[in-house]
Coordinates of C-alpha atoms in Angstrom, one line a residue:
Chain A
M159 CA 48.5 -19.6 -16.0
T160 CA 46.0 -18.1 -18.6
L161 CA 42.4 -17.1 -18.0
Q162 CA 41.5 -19.9 -20.6
K163 CA 39.7 -22.0 -18.1
M164 CA 38.0 -19.2 -16.2
A165 CA 35.2 -19.0 -18.6
R166 CA 32.3 -21.4 -17.3
K167 CA 30.0 -20.8 -20.0
P168 CA 31.7 -19.6 -23.2
S169 CA 29.3 -17.7 -25.6
P170 CA 28.3 -19.8 -28.5
A171 CA 30.1 -18.9 -31.8
P172 CA 28.0 -16.3 -33.9
E173 CA 25.8 -17.7 -36.7
A174 CA 27.7 -15.7 -39.3
A175 CA 30.7 -13.3 -38.5
S176 CA 29.8 -9.8 -39.1
P177 CA 32.1 -8.0 -41.7
W178 CA 32.1 -4.9 -39.3
S179 CA 33.5 -6.8 -36.2
G180 CA 37.2 -7.3 -36.1
A181 CA 37.6 -10.4 -34.1
P182 CA 34.3 -11.6 -32.6
D183 CA 35.8 -14.9 -31.2
R184 CA 38.3 -13.0 -29.3
E185 CA 35.8 -10.4 -28.1
Q186 CA 33.6 -13.1 -26.8
Q187 CA 36.3 -15.0 -25.0
R188 CA 37.4 -11.8 -23.4
E189 CA 33.8 -11.0 -22.3
A190 CA 33.5 -14.5 -21.0
K191 CA 36.6 -14.2 -18.9
R192 CA 35.4 -10.7 -17.6
Q193 CA 32.2 -12.5 -16.5
A194 CA 34.4 -15.0 -14.7
V195 CA 36.2 -12.4 -12.9
L196 CA 32.8 -10.8 -11.9
S197 CA 31.4 -13.9 -10.7
A198 CA 34.5 -14.9 -8.4
A199 CA 34.5 -11.4 -7.1
A200 CA 30.7 -11.6 -6.2
Q201 CA 31.2 -14.8 -4.4
L202 CA 34.0 -13.3 -2.3
F203 CA 32.2 -10.0 -1.8
N204 CA 29.3 -12.1 -0.3
E205 CA 31.4 -14.3 1.9
R206 CA 33.8 -11.8 3.4
G207 CA 32.4 -8.2 2.5
F208 CA 33.5 -5.8 -0.1
H209 CA 36.3 -4.1 2.0
A210 CA 37.7 -7.3 3.2
T211 CA 38.1 -8.6 -0.4
S212 CA 41.3 -7.6 -2.3
L213 CA 42.0 -7.9 -6.0
D214 CA 44.8 -10.4 -4.8
D215 CA 41.9 -12.5 -3.3
I216 CA 40.1 -12.4 -6.5
A217 CA 43.1 -13.3 -8.5
A218 CA 43.8 -16.2 -6.1
R219 CA 40.3 -17.6 -6.4
L220 CA 40.7 -17.7 -10.1
Q221 CA 44.3 -18.9 -10.0
V222 CA 45.7 -16.1 -12.0
S223 CA 48.1 -13.3 -11.3
K224 CA 46.8 -9.8 -10.2
P225 CA 48.2 -8.2 -13.5
T226 CA 46.1 -10.6 -15.5
L227 CA 42.9 -9.2 -13.9
Y228 CA 43.6 -5.8 -15.1
Y229 CA 43.2 -6.9 -18.7
Y230 CA 39.5 -7.4 -17.9
V231 CA 38.6 -4.9 -15.2
K232 CA 40.2 -1.5 -14.0
N233 CA 39.6 -1.7 -10.3
K234 CA 37.4 -3.1 -7.4
E235 CA 34.8 -0.3 -8.0
E236 CA 34.4 -1.3 -11.6
I237 CA 34.0 -4.9 -10.3
L238 CA 31.4 -4.1 -7.9
L239 CA 29.6 -2.0 -10.4
G240 CA 29.5 -4.9 -13.0
C241 CA 28.3 -7.3 -10.3
V242 CA 25.4 -5.2 -8.9
R243 CA 24.4 -4.0 -12.5
Q244 CA 24.2 -7.6 -13.6
G245 CA 21.9 -8.6 -10.7
L246 CA 19.7 -5.7 -11.4
Q247 CA 19.5 -6.4 -15.1
M248 CA 18.8 -10.2 -14.5
T249 CA 16.0 -9.0 -12.4
I250 CA 14.6 -6.5 -15.1
E251 CA 14.8 -9.1 -17.7
G252 CA 13.0 -11.5 -15.6
I253 CA 10.2 -9.1 -14.7
E254 CA 9.9 -8.1 -18.4
A255 CA 9.6 -11.8 -19.4
S256 CA 6.9 -12.4 -16.7
R257 CA 5.1 -9.2 -17.9
A258 CA 5.3 -10.4 -21.6
A259 CA 3.8 -13.8 -20.7
G260 CA 0.5 -11.8 -20.1
G261 CA -2.3 -13.2 -18.0
K262 CA -3.8 -11.7 -14.9
A263 CA -1.9 -9.2 -12.8
I264 CA -1.7 -11.5 -9.8
D265 CA -0.2 -14.3 -11.9
Q266 CA 2.5 -11.7 -13.2
L267 CA 3.0 -10.5 -9.8
M268 CA 3.7 -14.1 -8.5
A269 CA 6.2 -14.7 -11.3
C270 CA 7.9 -11.6 -10.5
M271 CA 8.3 -12.4 -6.9
Q272 CA 9.8 -15.8 -8.0
V273 CA 12.3 -14.1 -10.2
Y274 CA 13.2 -11.8 -7.6
A275 CA 13.6 -14.2 -4.8
R276 CA 15.6 -16.6 -7.0
I277 CA 18.0 -13.9 -8.0
V278 CA 18.8 -12.6 -4.5
M279 CA 20.0 -16.2 -3.8
Q280 CA 22.4 -16.1 -6.7
D281 CA 25.9 -14.4 -6.6
F282 CA 25.1 -11.3 -8.4
G283 CA 21.8 -10.7 -6.7
M284 CA 23.0 -11.5 -3.4
C285 CA 25.9 -9.0 -4.0
L286 CA 23.2 -6.3 -4.8
I287 CA 21.7 -6.9 -1.4
R288 CA 24.7 -7.4 0.8
V289 CA 27.0 -4.8 -0.5
G290 CA 26.1 -1.2 -0.2
D291 CA 26.7 1.3 -3.2
E292 CA 28.4 3.8 -1.1
E293 CA 31.7 2.7 -2.6
L294 CA 30.7 3.8 -6.0
S295 CA 31.1 7.0 -7.8
P296 CA 28.0 9.4 -7.9
D297 CA 27.4 8.5 -11.5
S298 CA 27.5 4.8 -11.0
R299 CA 25.3 5.2 -7.9
Q300 CA 22.7 7.2 -9.9
E301 CA 22.7 4.4 -12.7
L302 CA 22.1 1.7 -10.1
R303 CA 19.2 3.8 -8.4
R304 CA 17.6 4.2 -11.8
L305 CA 17.7 0.4 -12.3
K306 CA 16.3 -0.2 -8.7
S307 CA 13.6 2.2 -9.3
E308 CA 12.6 0.5 -12.5
I309 CA 12.2 -2.8 -10.4
D310 CA 10.4 -0.9 -7.7
Q311 CA 8.0 0.6 -10.1
A312 CA 7.2 -2.6 -12.0
F313 CA 6.2 -4.2 -8.6
R314 CA 4.0 -1.0 -7.7
R315 CA 2.2 -1.3 -11.1
L316 CA 1.5 -5.0 -10.7
V317 CA 0.1 -4.4 -7.4
A318 CA -2.0 -1.6 -8.6
E319 CA -3.3 -3.8 -11.5
G320 CA -3.9 -6.6 -8.9
V321 CA -6.1 -4.2 -6.9
A322 CA -8.0 -3.1 -10.0
E323 CA -8.6 -6.6 -11.2
G324 CA -9.9 -7.6 -7.8
S325 CA -7.3 -10.0 -6.9
L326 CA -5.7 -7.9 -4.1
P327 CA -7.6 -5.8 -1.4
P328 CA -7.3 -2.1 -1.6
C329 CA -4.1 -1.0 -0.6
D330 CA -1.3 1.7 -1.2
P331 CA 0.7 -0.1 -4.0
K332 CA 3.8 1.6 -2.9
M333 CA 3.6 0.3 0.7
T334 CA 2.6 -3.2 -0.4
A335 CA 5.6 -3.1 -3.0
F336 CA 7.9 -2.2 -0.2
V337 CA 6.6 -5.1 2.0
I338 CA 7.3 -7.5 -0.7
A339 CA 10.6 -6.1 -1.7
G340 CA 11.7 -6.2 1.8
A341 CA 10.8 -9.8 2.7
L342 CA 12.4 -11.0 -0.5
S343 CA 15.5 -8.8 -0.4
W344 CA 16.2 -10.0 3.1
V345 CA 16.5 -13.5 1.7
G346 CA 19.8 -12.3 0.0
R347 CA 21.1 -11.4 3.4
W348 CA 20.4 -14.6 5.5
Y349 CA 20.3 -17.4 2.8
Q350 CA 23.3 -19.7 2.8
P351 CA 23.5 -22.2 0.0
G352 CA 23.5 -25.8 1.3
G353 CA 21.0 -24.9 4.1
A354 CA 17.9 -26.9 5.1
Y355 CA 16.1 -25.7 2.1
T356 CA 16.7 -25.5 -1.5
P357 CA 16.4 -22.0 -3.2
E358 CA 13.1 -23.0 -4.7
Q359 CA 11.8 -24.0 -1.2
V360 CA 12.9 -20.7 0.3
A361 CA 11.3 -18.8 -2.5
D362 CA 7.9 -20.7 -2.3
Q363 CA 7.6 -20.5 1.6
C364 CA 8.4 -16.8 1.7
I365 CA 6.0 -15.9 -1.2
A366 CA 3.3 -18.1 0.4
T367 CA 3.8 -16.3 3.7
L368 CA 3.6 -12.9 1.8
C369 CA 0.5 -13.9 0.0
Q370 CA -1.5 -15.6 2.6
G371 CA -0.2 -13.4 5.6
I372 CA 1.1 -14.6 8.9
L373 CA -2.3 -14.7 10.6
K374 CA -4.6 -17.8 10.3
R375 CA -7.1 -17.1 7.5
P376 CA -10.8 -17.6 8.4
G377 CA -11.7 -21.4 7.9
G378 CA -8.0 -22.0 7.3
Chain B
M186 CA 32.2 26.8 22.3
T187 CA 31.4 24.1 24.6
L188 CA 29.3 20.9 24.3
Q189 CA 27.0 22.3 27.0
K190 CA 24.1 22.9 24.8
M191 CA 24.4 19.6 22.8
A192 CA 22.6 17.5 25.5
R193 CA 18.9 17.4 24.4
K194 CA 17.7 15.6 27.3
P195 CA 20.0 16.0 30.4
S196 CA 19.5 13.1 32.8
P197 CA 17.6 13.9 35.9
A198 CA 19.7 14.5 39.0
P199 CA 20.0 11.4 41.1
E200 CA 17.8 11.0 44.1
A201 CA 20.7 10.6 46.5
A202 CA 24.3 10.7 45.5
S203 CA 26.2 7.4 46.1
P204 CA 29.3 8.0 48.4
W205 CA 31.0 5.6 46.0
S206 CA 30.6 7.6 42.8
G207 CA 32.9 10.4 42.4
A208 CA 31.0 13.1 40.6
P209 CA 27.6 11.7 39.3
D210 CA 26.5 15.0 37.8
R211 CA 29.5 15.4 35.8
E212 CA 29.3 11.8 34.7
Q213 CA 25.8 12.1 33.5
Q214 CA 26.5 15.3 31.7
R215 CA 29.4 13.6 29.8
E216 CA 27.1 10.8 29.1
A217 CA 24.4 13.2 27.8
K218 CA 26.9 14.8 25.6
R219 CA 28.2 11.5 24.3
Q220 CA 24.7 10.6 23.4
A221 CA 24.4 14.0 21.5
V222 CA 27.5 12.9 19.5
L223 CA 26.1 9.6 18.6
S224 CA 22.7 11.0 17.8
A225 CA 24.3 13.7 15.4
A226 CA 26.5 11.0 13.7
A227 CA 23.5 8.6 13.3
Q228 CA 21.7 11.2 11.4
L229 CA 24.7 12.1 9.2
F230 CA 25.4 8.4 8.5
N231 CA 21.7 7.8 7.5
E232 CA 21.8 11.0 5.2
R233 CA 25.2 10.4 3.6
G234 CA 26.5 7.1 4.3
F235 CA 29.1 6.0 6.8
H236 CA 32.2 6.7 4.5
A237 CA 31.1 9.9 3.4
T238 CA 30.7 11.3 6.8
S239 CA 33.8 12.6 8.6
L240 CA 34.4 13.5 12.3
D241 CA 34.6 17.2 10.9
D242 CA 31.0 16.8 9.5
I243 CA 29.9 15.5 13.0
A244 CA 31.8 18.4 14.9
A245 CA 30.3 20.9 12.4
R246 CA 26.6 19.5 12.9
L247 CA 27.1 19.9 16.6
Q248 CA 28.8 23.2 16.4
V249 CA 31.9 22.1 18.3
S250 CA 35.5 21.6 17.3
K251 CA 36.8 18.2 16.3
P252 CA 39.2 18.0 19.4
T253 CA 36.1 18.3 21.5
L254 CA 34.6 15.3 20.1
Y255 CA 37.7 13.2 21.1
Y256 CA 36.7 13.8 24.7
Y257 CA 33.5 11.7 24.1
V258 CA 34.6 9.3 21.4
K259 CA 37.7 7.6 20.2
N260 CA 37.0 7.4 16.5
K261 CA 34.4 7.0 13.9
E262 CA 34.3 3.1 14.3
E263 CA 33.5 3.6 18.0
I264 CA 30.7 6.0 17.0
L265 CA 29.1 3.6 14.7
L266 CA 29.4 0.8 17.3
G267 CA 27.7 3.0 19.7
C268 CA 24.9 3.9 17.3
V269 CA 24.2 0.4 16.1
R270 CA 24.5 -1.0 19.7
Q271 CA 21.8 1.5 20.9
G272 CA 19.5 0.6 18.0
L273 CA 19.7 -3.0 19.0
Q274 CA 19.4 -2.5 22.8
M275 CA 16.4 -0.4 22.1
T276 CA 14.8 -3.1 20.1
I277 CA 15.7 -5.8 22.8
E278 CA 14.4 -3.7 25.7
G279 CA 11.0 -3.0 23.5
I280 CA 10.7 -6.7 22.9
E281 CA 11.2 -7.5 26.6
A282 CA 8.6 -5.0 27.6
S283 CA 6.1 -6.5 25.1
R284 CA 6.9 -10.1 26.4
A285 CA 6.6 -9.0 30.2
A286 CA 3.1 -7.4 29.4
G287 CA 2.1 -11.1 28.9
G288 CA -1.1 -12.2 27.1
K289 CA -1.4 -14.2 24.0
A290 CA 1.7 -14.9 21.9
I291 CA -0.1 -13.2 18.8
D292 CA -0.6 -9.9 20.8
Q293 CA 3.1 -10.0 22.0
L294 CA 4.1 -10.7 18.4
M295 CA 2.1 -7.8 17.3
A296 CA 3.7 -5.4 19.8
C297 CA 7.1 -6.6 19.0
M298 CA 6.5 -5.9 15.3
Q299 CA 5.3 -2.3 16.4
V300 CA 8.4 -1.8 18.4
Y301 CA 10.7 -2.9 15.6
A302 CA 9.1 -0.9 12.9
R303 CA 9.2 2.3 15.1
I304 CA 12.7 1.9 16.0
V305 CA 14.0 1.4 12.4
M306 CA 12.4 4.7 11.5
Q307 CA 14.5 6.6 14.3
D308 CA 18.1 7.6 14.0
F309 CA 19.8 4.7 15.6
G310 CA 17.5 2.1 14.2
M311 CA 17.9 3.4 10.8
C312 CA 21.7 3.4 11.2
L313 CA 21.4 -0.2 12.2
I314 CA 19.8 -1.0 8.9
R315 CA 21.6 1.3 6.5
V316 CA 25.2 1.1 7.7
G317 CA 26.9 -2.3 7.3
D318 CA 28.9 -3.7 10.1
E319 CA 31.8 -4.4 7.8
E320 CA 33.8 -1.4 9.2
L321 CA 33.9 -2.8 12.7
S322 CA 36.5 -4.9 14.3
P323 CA 35.7 -8.7 14.6
D324 CA 35.0 -8.3 18.3
S325 CA 32.5 -5.6 17.8
R326 CA 30.9 -7.4 14.8
Q327 CA 30.5 -10.5 17.0
E328 CA 28.9 -8.4 19.7
L329 CA 26.4 -6.9 17.4
R330 CA 25.5 -10.3 15.8
R331 CA 24.8 -11.7 19.2
L332 CA 22.4 -9.0 19.8
K333 CA 20.7 -9.3 16.3
S334 CA 20.4 -13.0 16.9
E335 CA 18.7 -12.4 20.3
I336 CA 16.1 -10.2 18.3
D337 CA 15.7 -12.9 15.7
Q338 CA 15.4 -15.7 18.3
A339 CA 12.6 -13.6 20.1
F340 CA 10.5 -13.4 16.9
R341 CA 11.0 -17.0 16.1
R342 CA 9.9 -18.0 19.7
L343 CA 6.8 -15.8 19.4
V344 CA 5.9 -17.2 16.0
A345 CA 6.4 -20.7 17.3
E346 CA 4.1 -19.9 20.3
G347 CA 1.5 -18.3 18.0
V348 CA 1.4 -21.6 16.1
A349 CA 1.1 -23.5 19.3
E350 CA -1.9 -21.4 20.6
G351 CA -3.5 -21.6 17.1
S352 CA -3.4 -18.0 16.2
L353 CA -0.9 -18.7 13.4
P354 CA -1.1 -21.4 10.7
P355 CA 1.6 -24.1 10.8
C356 CA 4.8 -22.8 9.4
D357 CA 8.6 -22.8 9.9
P358 CA 9.0 -20.1 12.6
K359 CA 12.4 -19.2 11.3
M360 CA 11.1 -18.5 7.8
T361 CA 8.2 -16.5 8.9
A362 CA 10.4 -14.5 11.4
F363 CA 12.6 -13.6 8.4
V364 CA 9.8 -12.6 6.2
I365 CA 8.7 -10.2 9.2
A366 CA 12.3 -9.1 9.8
G367 CA 12.7 -8.4 6.1
A368 CA 9.6 -6.5 5.4
L369 CA 10.1 -4.2 8.7
S370 CA 13.8 -3.7 8.3
W371 CA 13.3 -2.6 4.8
V372 CA 11.4 0.3 6.3
G373 CA 14.5 1.6 7.7
R374 CA 16.0 1.7 4.1
W375 CA 13.3 3.6 2.4
Y376 CA 11.6 5.7 5.0
Q377 CA 12.1 9.4 4.8
P378 CA 10.8 11.6 7.6
G379 CA 8.3 14.2 6.4
G380 CA 6.9 11.8 3.8
A381 CA 3.2 11.1 2.9
Y382 CA 2.9 9.0 6.1
T383 CA 3.8 9.4 9.7
P384 CA 5.9 6.7 11.4
E385 CA 2.7 5.3 13.1
Q386 CA 0.8 4.9 9.7
V387 CA 3.9 3.3 8.0
A388 CA 4.2 0.8 10.9
D389 CA 0.3 0.0 10.8
Q390 CA 0.2 -0.4 7.1
C391 CA 3.3 -2.7 6.8
I392 CA 2.1 -4.8 9.8
A393 CA -1.5 -5.1 8.4
T394 CA 0.0 -6.3 5.1
L395 CA 2.2 -8.8 6.7
C396 CA -0.6 -10.1 9.0
Q397 CA -3.5 -10.3 6.3
G398 CA -1.2 -11.2 3.4
I399 CA -1.2 -9.3 0.0
L400 CA -4.0 -11.6 -1.4
K401 CA -7.6 -10.9 -0.9
R402 CA -8.9 -13.0 2.0
P403 CA -12.0 -15.2 1.2
G404 CA -14.9 -13.0 1.9
G405 CA -12.7 -9.9 2.4

């Protein structure tokens, strides 16, 4: 059994092959398969936990042999790093897109909360929340902390801008950003696909509660 | 070196010794020392992580030998279970006390949020948030999940009662309880003793943000 059918979304063929790249198609196929390995692993980590998941389990889920996996990844730590890094990069890209769209800070903040809430309900984002980074080497941990801090800083900046433009009441942006991050990250802990609400409904309800507060608003 | 000086708060002597208990003083001393072991371990788990903490580290922190530890605890898993169980039981007791005080549901809910926020900034509560329960046996994990679910149910019930009495706007109590639990649990992840705010200030700010919402209230 080959890894041929593992790739769910093969990358599109390049517009024009670069004379410098040796075999672009093969490289792309390899990358797509590596993605499939990370995807299957993230699902298993989220279901059973990192420790309880073996490379054998990942190979079985993909219906390939364990030696085949080693062509794409070195070990379980590298897989975890790949999963968490991807969850973080998806978030950073989403935040950057929301920022680039411009408009009021409050609208950008709402868009970023949507991005983050949706990502923690997906495999890589859920993995980011559910699996600690204790297993990783100090270097990898440092890289992940840098990415996490980038996300944290983006939220703090938006909250500060929201206060400056008058959409948000005066507050310590650091604390408000932590309340937002906590409530939305928690979704990645308790969310089970196939529950009473779709991911969209979960995101909308949590964000509405964060925005409006749990107390009744005057006249509300 | 004995464990004599490990006990920070020796239990008070019993009013009257029961004829059925063999040696109450010795038992109490042993329990106080066991508590000191759990306390030192929780601090180390929170600082370095569960995996990176060895029984040698715990013994060194207490200035006793490793064999001495084995008189109080069996292994690292038992220590972790003890720490997390204690964090959960402190929370449940605090919630029960807030409920027993009676009054409006919203006041009980506020008191319970205070209890929970304070506990996640203390050693055992922080341990509950920072260390996963993956390391534990299925039986222990099940016990902890039962205790966690008890806390979750208490918050949901208070939110539902708050809606019924008109203090809270209509909502799905499960979702609102998750937003509260997420924002407050997150404190246990980022809080560092000796930071810009005292635990009281952190709890007050987070709870105010949760109650009032991050958006400006009309006329606010």
